[in-house]
Coordinates of C-alpha atoms in Angstrom, one line a residue:
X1 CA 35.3 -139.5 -122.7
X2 CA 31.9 -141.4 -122.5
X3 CA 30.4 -142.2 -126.0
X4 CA 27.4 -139.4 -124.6
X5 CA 30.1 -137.4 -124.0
X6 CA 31.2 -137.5 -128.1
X7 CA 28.3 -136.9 -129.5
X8 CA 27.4 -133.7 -127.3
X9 CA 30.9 -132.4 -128.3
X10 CA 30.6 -133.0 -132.0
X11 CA 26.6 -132.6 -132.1
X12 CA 25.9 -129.4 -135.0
X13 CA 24.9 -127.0 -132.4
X14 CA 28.5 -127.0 -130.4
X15 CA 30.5 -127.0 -134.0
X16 CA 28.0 -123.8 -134.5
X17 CA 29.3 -121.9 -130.8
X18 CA 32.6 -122.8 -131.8
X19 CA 33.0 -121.4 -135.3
X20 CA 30.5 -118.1 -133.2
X21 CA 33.3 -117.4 -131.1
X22 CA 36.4 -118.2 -134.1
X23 CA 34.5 -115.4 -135.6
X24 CA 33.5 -113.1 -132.7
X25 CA 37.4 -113.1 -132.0
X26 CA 38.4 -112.5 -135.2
X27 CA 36.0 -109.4 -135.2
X28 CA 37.5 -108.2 -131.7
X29 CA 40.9 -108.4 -133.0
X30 CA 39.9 -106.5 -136.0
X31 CA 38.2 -103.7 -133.8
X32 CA 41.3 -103.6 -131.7
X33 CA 44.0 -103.2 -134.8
X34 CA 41.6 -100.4 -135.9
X35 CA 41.6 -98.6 -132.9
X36 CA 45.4 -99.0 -132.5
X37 CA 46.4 -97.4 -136.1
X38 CA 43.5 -95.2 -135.9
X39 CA 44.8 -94.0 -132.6
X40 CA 47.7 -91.7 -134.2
X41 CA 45.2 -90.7 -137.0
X42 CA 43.2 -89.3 -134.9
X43 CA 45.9 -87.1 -132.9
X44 CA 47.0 -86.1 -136.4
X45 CA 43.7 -85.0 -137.7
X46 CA 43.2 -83.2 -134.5
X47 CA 46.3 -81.1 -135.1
X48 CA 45.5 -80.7 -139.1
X49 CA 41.9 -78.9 -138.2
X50 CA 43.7 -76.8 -135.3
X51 CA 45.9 -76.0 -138.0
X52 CA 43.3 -75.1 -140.1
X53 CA 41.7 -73.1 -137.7
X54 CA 44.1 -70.8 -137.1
X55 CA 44.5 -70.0 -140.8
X56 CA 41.0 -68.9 -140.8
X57 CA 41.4 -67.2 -137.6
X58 CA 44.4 -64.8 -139.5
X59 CA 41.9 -64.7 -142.6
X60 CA 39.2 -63.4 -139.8
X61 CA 41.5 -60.6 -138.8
X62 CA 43.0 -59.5 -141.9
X63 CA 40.8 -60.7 -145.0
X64 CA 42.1 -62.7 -147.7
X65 CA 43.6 -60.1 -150.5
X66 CA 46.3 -61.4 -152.1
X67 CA 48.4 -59.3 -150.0
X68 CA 47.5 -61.2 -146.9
X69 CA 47.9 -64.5 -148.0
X70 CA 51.4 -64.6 -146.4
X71 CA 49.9 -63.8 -142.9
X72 CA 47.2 -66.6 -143.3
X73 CA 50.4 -69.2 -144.5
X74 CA 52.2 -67.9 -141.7
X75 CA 49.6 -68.6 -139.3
X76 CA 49.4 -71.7 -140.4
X77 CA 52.9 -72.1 -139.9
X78 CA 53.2 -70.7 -136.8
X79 CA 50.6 -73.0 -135.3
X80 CA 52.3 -76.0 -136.4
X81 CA 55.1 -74.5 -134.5
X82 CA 53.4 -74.3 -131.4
X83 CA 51.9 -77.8 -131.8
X84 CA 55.7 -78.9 -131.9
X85 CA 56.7 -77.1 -129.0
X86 CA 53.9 -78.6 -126.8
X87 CA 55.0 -81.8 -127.5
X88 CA 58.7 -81.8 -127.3
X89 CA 59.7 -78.7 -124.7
X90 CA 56.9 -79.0 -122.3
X91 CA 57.9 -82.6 -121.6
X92 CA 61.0 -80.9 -120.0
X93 CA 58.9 -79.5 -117.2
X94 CA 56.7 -82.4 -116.7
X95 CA 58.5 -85.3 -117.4
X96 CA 60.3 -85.8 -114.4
X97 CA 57.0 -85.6 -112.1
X98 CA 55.7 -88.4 -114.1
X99 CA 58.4 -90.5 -113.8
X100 CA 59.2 -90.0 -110.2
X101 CA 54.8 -91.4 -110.4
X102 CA 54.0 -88.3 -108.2
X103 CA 52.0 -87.5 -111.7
X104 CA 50.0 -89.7 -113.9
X105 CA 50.3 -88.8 -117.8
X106 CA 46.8 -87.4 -118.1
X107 CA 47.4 -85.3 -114.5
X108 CA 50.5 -83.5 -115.9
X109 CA 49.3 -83.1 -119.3
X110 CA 46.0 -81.2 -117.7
X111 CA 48.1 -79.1 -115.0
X112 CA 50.4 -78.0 -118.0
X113 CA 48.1 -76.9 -120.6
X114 CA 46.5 -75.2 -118.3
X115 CA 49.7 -73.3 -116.5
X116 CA 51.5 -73.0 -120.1
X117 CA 48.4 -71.3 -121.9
X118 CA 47.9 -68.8 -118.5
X119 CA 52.1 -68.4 -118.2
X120 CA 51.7 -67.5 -122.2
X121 CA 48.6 -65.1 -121.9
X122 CA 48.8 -63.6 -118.8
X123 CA 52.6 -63.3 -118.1
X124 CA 53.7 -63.7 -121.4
X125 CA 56.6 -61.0 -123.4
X126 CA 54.5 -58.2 -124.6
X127 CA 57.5 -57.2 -126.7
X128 CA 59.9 -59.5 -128.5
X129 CA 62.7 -59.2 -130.2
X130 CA 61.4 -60.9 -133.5
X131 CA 65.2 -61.2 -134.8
X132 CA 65.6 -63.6 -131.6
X133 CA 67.9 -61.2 -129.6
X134 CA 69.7 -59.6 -132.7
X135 CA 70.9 -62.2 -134.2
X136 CA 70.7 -60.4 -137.2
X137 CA 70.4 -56.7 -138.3
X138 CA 66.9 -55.9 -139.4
X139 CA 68.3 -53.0 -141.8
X140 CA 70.3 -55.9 -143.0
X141 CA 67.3 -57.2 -145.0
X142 CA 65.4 -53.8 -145.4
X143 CA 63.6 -55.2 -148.3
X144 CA 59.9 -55.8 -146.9
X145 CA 59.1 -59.1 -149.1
X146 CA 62.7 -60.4 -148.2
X147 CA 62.5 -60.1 -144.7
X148 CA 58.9 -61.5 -144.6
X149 CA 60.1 -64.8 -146.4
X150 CA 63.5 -64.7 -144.2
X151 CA 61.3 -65.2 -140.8
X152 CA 58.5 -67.3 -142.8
X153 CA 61.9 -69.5 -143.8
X154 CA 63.0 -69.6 -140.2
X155 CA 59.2 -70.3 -138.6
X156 CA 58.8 -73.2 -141.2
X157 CA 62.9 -74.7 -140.7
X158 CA 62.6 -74.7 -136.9
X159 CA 59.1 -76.1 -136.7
X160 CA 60.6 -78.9 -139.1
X161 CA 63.6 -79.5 -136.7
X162 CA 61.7 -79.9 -133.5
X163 CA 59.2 -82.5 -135.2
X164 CA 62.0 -84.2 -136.5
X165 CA 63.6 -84.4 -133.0
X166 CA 60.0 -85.4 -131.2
X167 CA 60.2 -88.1 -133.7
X168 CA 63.9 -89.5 -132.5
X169 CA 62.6 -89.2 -129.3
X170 CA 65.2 -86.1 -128.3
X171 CA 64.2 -83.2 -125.7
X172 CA 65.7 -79.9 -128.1
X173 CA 66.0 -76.1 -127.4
X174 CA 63.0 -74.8 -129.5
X175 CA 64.2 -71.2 -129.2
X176 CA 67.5 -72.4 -130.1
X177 CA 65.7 -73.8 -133.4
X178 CA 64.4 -70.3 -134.1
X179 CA 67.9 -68.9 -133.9
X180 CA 69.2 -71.2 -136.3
X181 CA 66.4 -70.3 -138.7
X182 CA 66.4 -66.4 -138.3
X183 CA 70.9 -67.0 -138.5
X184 CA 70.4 -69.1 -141.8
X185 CA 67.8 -67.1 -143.1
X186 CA 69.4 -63.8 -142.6
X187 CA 72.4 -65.3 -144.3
X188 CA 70.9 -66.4 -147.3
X189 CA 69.2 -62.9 -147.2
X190 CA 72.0 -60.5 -146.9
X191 CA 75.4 -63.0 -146.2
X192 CA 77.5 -63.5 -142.9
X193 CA 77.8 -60.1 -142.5
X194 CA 74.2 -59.9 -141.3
X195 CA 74.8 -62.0 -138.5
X196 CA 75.8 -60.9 -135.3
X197 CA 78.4 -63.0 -134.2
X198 CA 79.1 -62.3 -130.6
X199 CA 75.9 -63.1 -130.4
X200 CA 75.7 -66.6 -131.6
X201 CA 79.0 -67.2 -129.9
X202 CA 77.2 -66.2 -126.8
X203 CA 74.3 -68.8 -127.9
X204 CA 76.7 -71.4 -128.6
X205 CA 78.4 -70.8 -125.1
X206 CA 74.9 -71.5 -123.6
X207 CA 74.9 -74.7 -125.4
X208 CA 77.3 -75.8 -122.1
X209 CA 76.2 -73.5 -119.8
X210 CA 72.8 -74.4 -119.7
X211 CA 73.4 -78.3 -119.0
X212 CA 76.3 -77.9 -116.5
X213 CA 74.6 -75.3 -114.4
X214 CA 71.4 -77.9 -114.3
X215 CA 73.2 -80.8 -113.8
X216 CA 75.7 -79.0 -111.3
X217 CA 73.0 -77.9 -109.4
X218 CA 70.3 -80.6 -109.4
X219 CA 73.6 -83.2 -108.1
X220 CA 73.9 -80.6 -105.4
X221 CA 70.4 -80.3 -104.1
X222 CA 70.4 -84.3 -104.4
X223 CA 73.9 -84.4 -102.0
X224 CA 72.1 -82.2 -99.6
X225 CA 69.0 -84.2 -99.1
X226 CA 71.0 -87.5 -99.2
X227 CA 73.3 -86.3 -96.5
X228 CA 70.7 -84.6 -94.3
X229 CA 67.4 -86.3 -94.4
X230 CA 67.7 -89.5 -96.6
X231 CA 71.0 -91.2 -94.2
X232 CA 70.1 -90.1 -91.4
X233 CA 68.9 -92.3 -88.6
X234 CA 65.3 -90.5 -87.9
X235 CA 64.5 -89.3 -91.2
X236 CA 61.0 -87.8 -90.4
X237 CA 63.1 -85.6 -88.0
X238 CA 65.2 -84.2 -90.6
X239 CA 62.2 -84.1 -93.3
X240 CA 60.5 -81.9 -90.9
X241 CA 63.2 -79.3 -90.7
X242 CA 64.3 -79.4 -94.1
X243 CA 61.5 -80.4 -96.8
X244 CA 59.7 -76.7 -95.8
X245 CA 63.4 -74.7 -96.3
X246 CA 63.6 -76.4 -99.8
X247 CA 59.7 -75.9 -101.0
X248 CA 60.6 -71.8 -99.2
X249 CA 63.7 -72.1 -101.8
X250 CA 61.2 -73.1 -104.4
X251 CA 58.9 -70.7 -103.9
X252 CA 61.0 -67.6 -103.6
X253 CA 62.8 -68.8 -106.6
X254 CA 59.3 -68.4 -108.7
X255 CA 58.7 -65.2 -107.0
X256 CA 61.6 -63.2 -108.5
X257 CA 61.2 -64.8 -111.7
X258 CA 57.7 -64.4 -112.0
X259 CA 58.5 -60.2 -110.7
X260 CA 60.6 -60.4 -113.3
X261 CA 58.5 -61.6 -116.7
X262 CA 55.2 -60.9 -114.8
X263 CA 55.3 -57.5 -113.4
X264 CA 57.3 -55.3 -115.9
X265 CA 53.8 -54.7 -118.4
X266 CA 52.7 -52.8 -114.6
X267 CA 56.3 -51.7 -113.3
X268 CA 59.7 -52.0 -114.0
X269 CA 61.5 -54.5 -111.7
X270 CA 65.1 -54.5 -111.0
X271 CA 66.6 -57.8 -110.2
X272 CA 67.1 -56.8 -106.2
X273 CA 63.7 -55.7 -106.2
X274 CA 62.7 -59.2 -107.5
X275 CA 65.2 -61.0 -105.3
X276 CA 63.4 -59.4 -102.3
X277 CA 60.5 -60.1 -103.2
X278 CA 61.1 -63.6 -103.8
X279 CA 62.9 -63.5 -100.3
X280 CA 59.8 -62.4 -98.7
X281 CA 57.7 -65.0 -100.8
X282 CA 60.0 -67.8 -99.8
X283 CA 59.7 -67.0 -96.2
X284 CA 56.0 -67.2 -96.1
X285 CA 56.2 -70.2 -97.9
X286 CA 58.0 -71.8 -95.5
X287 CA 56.4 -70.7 -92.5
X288 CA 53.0 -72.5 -93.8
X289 CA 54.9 -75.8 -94.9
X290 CA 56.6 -76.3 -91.7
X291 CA 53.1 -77.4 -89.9
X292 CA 51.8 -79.0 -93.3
X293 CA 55.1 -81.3 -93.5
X294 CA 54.5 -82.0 -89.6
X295 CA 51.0 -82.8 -90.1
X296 CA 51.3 -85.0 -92.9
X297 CA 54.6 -86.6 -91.2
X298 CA 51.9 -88.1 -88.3
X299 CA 51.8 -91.9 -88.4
X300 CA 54.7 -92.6 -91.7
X301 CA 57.0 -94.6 -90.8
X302 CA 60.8 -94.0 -90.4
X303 CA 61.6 -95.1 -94.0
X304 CA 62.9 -93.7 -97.9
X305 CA 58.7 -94.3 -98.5
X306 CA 57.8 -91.9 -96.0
X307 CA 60.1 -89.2 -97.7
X308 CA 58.8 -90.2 -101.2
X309 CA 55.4 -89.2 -100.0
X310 CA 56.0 -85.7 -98.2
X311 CA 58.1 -84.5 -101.4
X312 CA 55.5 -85.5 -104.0
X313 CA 53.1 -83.0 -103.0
X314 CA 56.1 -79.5 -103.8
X315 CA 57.0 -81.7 -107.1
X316 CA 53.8 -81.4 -108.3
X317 CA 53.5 -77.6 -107.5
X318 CA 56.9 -77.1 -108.6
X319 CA 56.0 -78.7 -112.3
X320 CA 52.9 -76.5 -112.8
X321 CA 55.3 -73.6 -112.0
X322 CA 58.3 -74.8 -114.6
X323 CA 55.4 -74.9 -117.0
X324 CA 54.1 -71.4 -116.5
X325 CA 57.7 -69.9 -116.3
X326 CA 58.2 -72.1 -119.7
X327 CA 54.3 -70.4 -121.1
X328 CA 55.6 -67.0 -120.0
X329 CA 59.2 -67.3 -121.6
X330 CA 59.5 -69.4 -124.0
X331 CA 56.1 -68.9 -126.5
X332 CA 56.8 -65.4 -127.5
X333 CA 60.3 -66.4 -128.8
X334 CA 58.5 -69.1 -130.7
X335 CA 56.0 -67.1 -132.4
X336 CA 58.2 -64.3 -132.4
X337 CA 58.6 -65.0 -136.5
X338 CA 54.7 -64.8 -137.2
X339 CA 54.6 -61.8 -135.2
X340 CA 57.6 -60.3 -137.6
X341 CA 55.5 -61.1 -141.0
X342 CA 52.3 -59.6 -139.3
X343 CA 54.0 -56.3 -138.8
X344 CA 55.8 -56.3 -141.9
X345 CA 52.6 -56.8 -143.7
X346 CA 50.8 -54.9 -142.3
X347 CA 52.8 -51.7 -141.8
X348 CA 55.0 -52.6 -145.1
X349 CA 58.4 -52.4 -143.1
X350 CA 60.6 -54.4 -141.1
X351 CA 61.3 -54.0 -136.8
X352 CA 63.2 -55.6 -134.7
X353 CA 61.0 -55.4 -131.9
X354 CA 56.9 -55.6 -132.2
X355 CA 54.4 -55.8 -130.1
X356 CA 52.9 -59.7 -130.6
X357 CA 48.5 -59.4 -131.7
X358 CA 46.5 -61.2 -128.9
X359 CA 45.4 -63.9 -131.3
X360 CA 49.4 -64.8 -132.3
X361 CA 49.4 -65.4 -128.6
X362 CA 46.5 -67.3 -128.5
X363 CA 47.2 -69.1 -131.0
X364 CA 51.0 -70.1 -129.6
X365 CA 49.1 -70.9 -126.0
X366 CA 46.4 -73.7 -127.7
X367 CA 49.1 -75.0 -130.4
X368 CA 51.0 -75.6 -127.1
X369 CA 48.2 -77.1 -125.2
X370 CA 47.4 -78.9 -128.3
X371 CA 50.7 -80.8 -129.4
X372 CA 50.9 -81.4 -125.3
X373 CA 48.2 -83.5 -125.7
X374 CA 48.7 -85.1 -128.9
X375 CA 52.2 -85.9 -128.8
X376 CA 53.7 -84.8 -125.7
X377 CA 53.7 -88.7 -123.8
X378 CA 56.4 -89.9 -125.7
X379 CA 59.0 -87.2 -124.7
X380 CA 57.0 -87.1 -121.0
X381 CA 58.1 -91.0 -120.5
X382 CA 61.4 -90.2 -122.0
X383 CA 62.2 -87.5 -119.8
X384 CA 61.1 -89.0 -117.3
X385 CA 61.7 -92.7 -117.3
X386 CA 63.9 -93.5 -119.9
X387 CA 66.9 -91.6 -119.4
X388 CA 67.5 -92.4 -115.4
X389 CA 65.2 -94.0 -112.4
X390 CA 63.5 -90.8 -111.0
X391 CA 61.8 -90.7 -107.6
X392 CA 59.8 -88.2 -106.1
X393 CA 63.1 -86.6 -104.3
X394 CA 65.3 -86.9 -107.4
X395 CA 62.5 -85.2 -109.8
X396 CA 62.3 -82.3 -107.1
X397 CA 66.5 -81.5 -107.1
X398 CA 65.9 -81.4 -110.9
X399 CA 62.8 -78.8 -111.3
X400 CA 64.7 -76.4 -108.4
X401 CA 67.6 -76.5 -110.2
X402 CA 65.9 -75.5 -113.6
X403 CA 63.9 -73.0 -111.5
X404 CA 67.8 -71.8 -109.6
X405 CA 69.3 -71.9 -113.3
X406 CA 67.1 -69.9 -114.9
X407 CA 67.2 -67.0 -112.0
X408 CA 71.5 -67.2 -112.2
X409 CA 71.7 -67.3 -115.6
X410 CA 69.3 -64.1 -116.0
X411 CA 71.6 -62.5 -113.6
X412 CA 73.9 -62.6 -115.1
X413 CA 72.7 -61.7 -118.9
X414 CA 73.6 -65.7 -120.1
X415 CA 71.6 -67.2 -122.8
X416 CA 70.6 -70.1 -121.4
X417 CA 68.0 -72.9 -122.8
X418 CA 65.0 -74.3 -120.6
X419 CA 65.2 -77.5 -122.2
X420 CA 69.4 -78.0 -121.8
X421 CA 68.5 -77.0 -118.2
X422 CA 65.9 -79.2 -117.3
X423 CA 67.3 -82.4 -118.5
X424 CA 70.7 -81.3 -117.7
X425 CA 69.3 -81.8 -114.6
X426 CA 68.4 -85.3 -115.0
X427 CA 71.2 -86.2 -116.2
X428 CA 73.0 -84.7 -113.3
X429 CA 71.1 -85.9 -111.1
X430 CA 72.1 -89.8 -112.7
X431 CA 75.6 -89.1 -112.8
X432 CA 75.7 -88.2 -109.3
X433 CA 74.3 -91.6 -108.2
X434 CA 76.8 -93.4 -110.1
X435 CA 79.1 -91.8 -108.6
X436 CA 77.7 -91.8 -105.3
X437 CA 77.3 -95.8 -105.7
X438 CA 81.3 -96.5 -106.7
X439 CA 81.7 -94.4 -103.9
X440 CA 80.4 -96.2 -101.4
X441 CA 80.8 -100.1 -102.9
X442 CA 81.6 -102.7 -100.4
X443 CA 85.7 -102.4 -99.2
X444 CA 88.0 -105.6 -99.3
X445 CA 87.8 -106.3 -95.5
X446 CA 92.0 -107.1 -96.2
X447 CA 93.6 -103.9 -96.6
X448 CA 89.7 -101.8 -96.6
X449 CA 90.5 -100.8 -100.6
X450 CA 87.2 -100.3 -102.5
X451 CA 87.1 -103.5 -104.0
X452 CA 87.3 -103.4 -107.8
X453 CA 83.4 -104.7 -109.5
X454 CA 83.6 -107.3 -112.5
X455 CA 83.0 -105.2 -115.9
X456 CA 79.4 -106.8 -115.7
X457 CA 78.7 -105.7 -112.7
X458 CA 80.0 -102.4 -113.9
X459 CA 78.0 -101.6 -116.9
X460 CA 74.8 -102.7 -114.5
X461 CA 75.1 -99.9 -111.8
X462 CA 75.4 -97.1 -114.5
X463 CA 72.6 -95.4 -114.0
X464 CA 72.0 -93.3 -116.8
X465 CA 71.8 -94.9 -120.4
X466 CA 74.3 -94.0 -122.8
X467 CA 72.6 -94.3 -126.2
X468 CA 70.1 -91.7 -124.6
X469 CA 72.8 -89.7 -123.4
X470 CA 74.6 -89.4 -126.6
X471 CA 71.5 -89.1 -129.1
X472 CA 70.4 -85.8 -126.9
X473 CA 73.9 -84.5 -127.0
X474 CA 74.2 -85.2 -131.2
X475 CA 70.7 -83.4 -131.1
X476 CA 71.7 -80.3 -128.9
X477 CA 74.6 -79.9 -130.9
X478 CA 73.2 -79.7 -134.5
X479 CA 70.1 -78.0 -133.8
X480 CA 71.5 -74.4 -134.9
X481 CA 73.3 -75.6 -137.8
X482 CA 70.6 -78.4 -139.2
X483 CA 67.6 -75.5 -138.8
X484 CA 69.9 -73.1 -140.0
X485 CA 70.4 -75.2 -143.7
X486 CA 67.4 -76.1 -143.4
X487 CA 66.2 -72.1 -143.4
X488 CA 68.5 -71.1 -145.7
X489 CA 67.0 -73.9 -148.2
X490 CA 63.7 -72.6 -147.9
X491 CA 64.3 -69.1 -148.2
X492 CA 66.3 -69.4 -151.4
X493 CA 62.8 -71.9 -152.9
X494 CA 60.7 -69.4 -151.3
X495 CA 63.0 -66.3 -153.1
X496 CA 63.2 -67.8 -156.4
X497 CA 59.8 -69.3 -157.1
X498 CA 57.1 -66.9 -155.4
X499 CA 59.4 -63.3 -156.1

């Protein structure tokens, strides 16, 4: 460096630009901390004045007496609940979309508050059985200010659980949460005898069910398409003929179920009445995919990319139906407790069925919406991404089976969870390719035995992760018990400080 060259760099003015920018980056990493921790302040104050919104709402409706206190509480309550249950259930339904990319994470979180607020509105249950399909026996706890904290116990218990588990990062049965509140509740209430038992033993058998028949069927939808489109020499050929039967599937699927939980406020539908009309639906369906799937087929080439391309397209659909199946299903047995203390204080009697106010619905429909928003992405990307590799074809075998599941199970009167079903299905769906891959390992060209992998090599081609794999299982398994204590707490602090 020339002498000049010195006494330009360490001339007053450069020292000033230098210290300028020390400082301006200081300030820019300053602004970027704040924004980082005021990121989650801000999703949490956004859920505090929804919160606060819908106890006004409830003070709107019914004043605020003393009397009505409860419902404004429960309100309260029963929004939080809903906030939880957008962002840990609804990440069942989308989370494999996103992964598989066919969805980006503000995409699915606008297709599902949007199908999950119409499923809970327009097809939602009318009537639900606020004791969560007699679990307990409402003359069990005749007492009205009993039975009003046993179901303000149970909304507050399960609402605590499925936080909790959002938090762990663990995809739980929400309506399985209220069951474990109303059963610990209505024990502390009125003891075991309250309970019904075959019930919860049917409840607990669905704890089983509801994964196996996922996973059992999401492995076989992934078999089929492996077998007849993915290995097969001209794979645009065998897309063609069978990427419109399995959208048809798809969509005649949805049309029973949606007869089903949509229809039966107009007309009472039997399931063969539902199955034919989901026939029918399927059939059209698939009559106006086959020349969509040939059109858009023009000019791919003969390759896996190709196929991940003309299945993205029904994934997407098929996600925005889960989630208004999930609006229309699931949200009436989550505010199924607030509708039980708006009836009981209102008519000054317990029931174990009511009709569910408008705003209860309205206000399970945004809370979903709501905690979708806020909080959903981290159970979306776990879902998703986290547990095994998902492509477009492999998220599609997963949202028919939870469609397939939930049509069997209701067949057949089984008790099943959305949630076990859904990532059952994912997990199915990586169990199958692990097993497909020792399968098909290279042979010893000696005697053509599989050849035996190094433990290395081993642990690297499992394809689902373990520690995810066993924290969901621990979580699936103590969700009844854990909300139930954790009811059965609350009611006894509710019973012996505010009675």
């Amino acid at each position: 460096m020339t002498r000049k060259a010195r006494r330009v760099s360490n001339s007053p003015d450069t020292n000033q630009w230098k210290t300028l920018d020390k400082d301006l980056g200081r300030i820019s990493q300053v602004e970027y901390a704040t924004a980082y921790v005021a990121r989650p302040l801000t999703a949490l104050g956004i859920a505090l004045a929804f919160i606060v919104v819908a106890g006004l709402a409830a003070a709107l409706f019914f004043g605020t007496q003393p009397g009505n206190l409860i419902v404004i509480a429960a309100a309260v309550f029963g929004a939080y609940m809903a906030l939880n249950i957008g962002a840990n259930d609804v990440a069942n339904n989308m989370g494999p979309a996103v992964g598989a990319n066919a969805l980006t994470m503000g995409g699915a979180i606008v297709i599902a508050a949007i199908c999950e607020t119409a499923g809970a509105l327009l097809a939602g249950g009318d009537v639900v059985s606020t004791i969560s399909k007699g679990i307990i026996d409402p003359a069990s706890v005749a007492e009205t200010q009993s039975f009003i904290w046993a179901m303000m116990a149970a909304l507050v218990s399960a609402a605590l659980w499925v936080n909790l588990a959002t938090k762990v990062g663990a995809p739980v049965s929400t309506t399985h949460s209220v069951v474990g509140g109303v059963m610990g509740a209505g024990i502390a209430a009125a003891g075991f005898g309250a309970v019904s038992w075959p019930t919860m033993s049917a409840i607990a058998a669905s704890w089983v069910i509801s994964p196996v028949l996922g996973g059992v069927f999401a492995a076989a939808f992934l078999a089929l398409i492996k077998s007849r489109i993915i290995y097969r020499d001209d794979k645009l050929a065998a897309a063609r003929f069978w990427v419109p039967i399995l959208v048809g599937v798809m969509a005649g699927t949805f049309a029973a179920y949606l007869a089903l939980k949509g229809l039966k406020r107009v007309i009472h539908i039997d399931m063969g009445t539902a199955l034919l009309i989901g026939l029918i639906g399927g059939v059209i369906c698939w009559a106006l995919t086959v020349p969509l799937v040939r059109r858009q087929s023009r000019g791919l080439e003969n390759r896996n990319r190709s196929l991940k391309t003309l299945f993205a397209l029904p994934l997407i659909v098929s996600a925005a139906l889960l989630s208004f199946a999930h609006g229309a299903n699931d949200v009436a047995n989550a505010v199924g407790p607030l509708a039980a203390i708006v009836h009981a204080s209102e008519f000054g009697a317990a029931a174990g069925k009511v009709a569910i106010p408008l705003w209860v619905m309205v206000i399970g429909a945004l809370g979903i919406s709501f905690g979708l928003f806020l909080f959903g992405p981290k159970l979306i990307r776990m879902v998703g991404s986290q547990i095994t590799k998902l492509n477009p074809m492999r998220a599609y075998c997963v949202a028919l089976s939870a469609a397939i599941t939930v049509i069997v199970a209701s067949w057949l009167g089984l008790p099943v969870s959305s949630t076990h079903i859904a990532v059952g299905g994912v997990f199915g769906v990586g169990f199958f390719r692990e097993w497909y891959m020792e399968r098909r390992r290279p042979s010893n060209a000696a005697n053509g035995t599989a050849r035996r992998l190094p433990p290395e090599e081993r642990r690297r081609r499992k394809l689902v992760r373990r520690s995810h794999f066993m924290t969901i299982l621990a979580a699936w398994v103590i969700t009844v018990p854990a909300a139930a204590a954790m009811s059965a707490a609350i009611f006894l602090l509710l019973n012996s400080v505010l009675v």
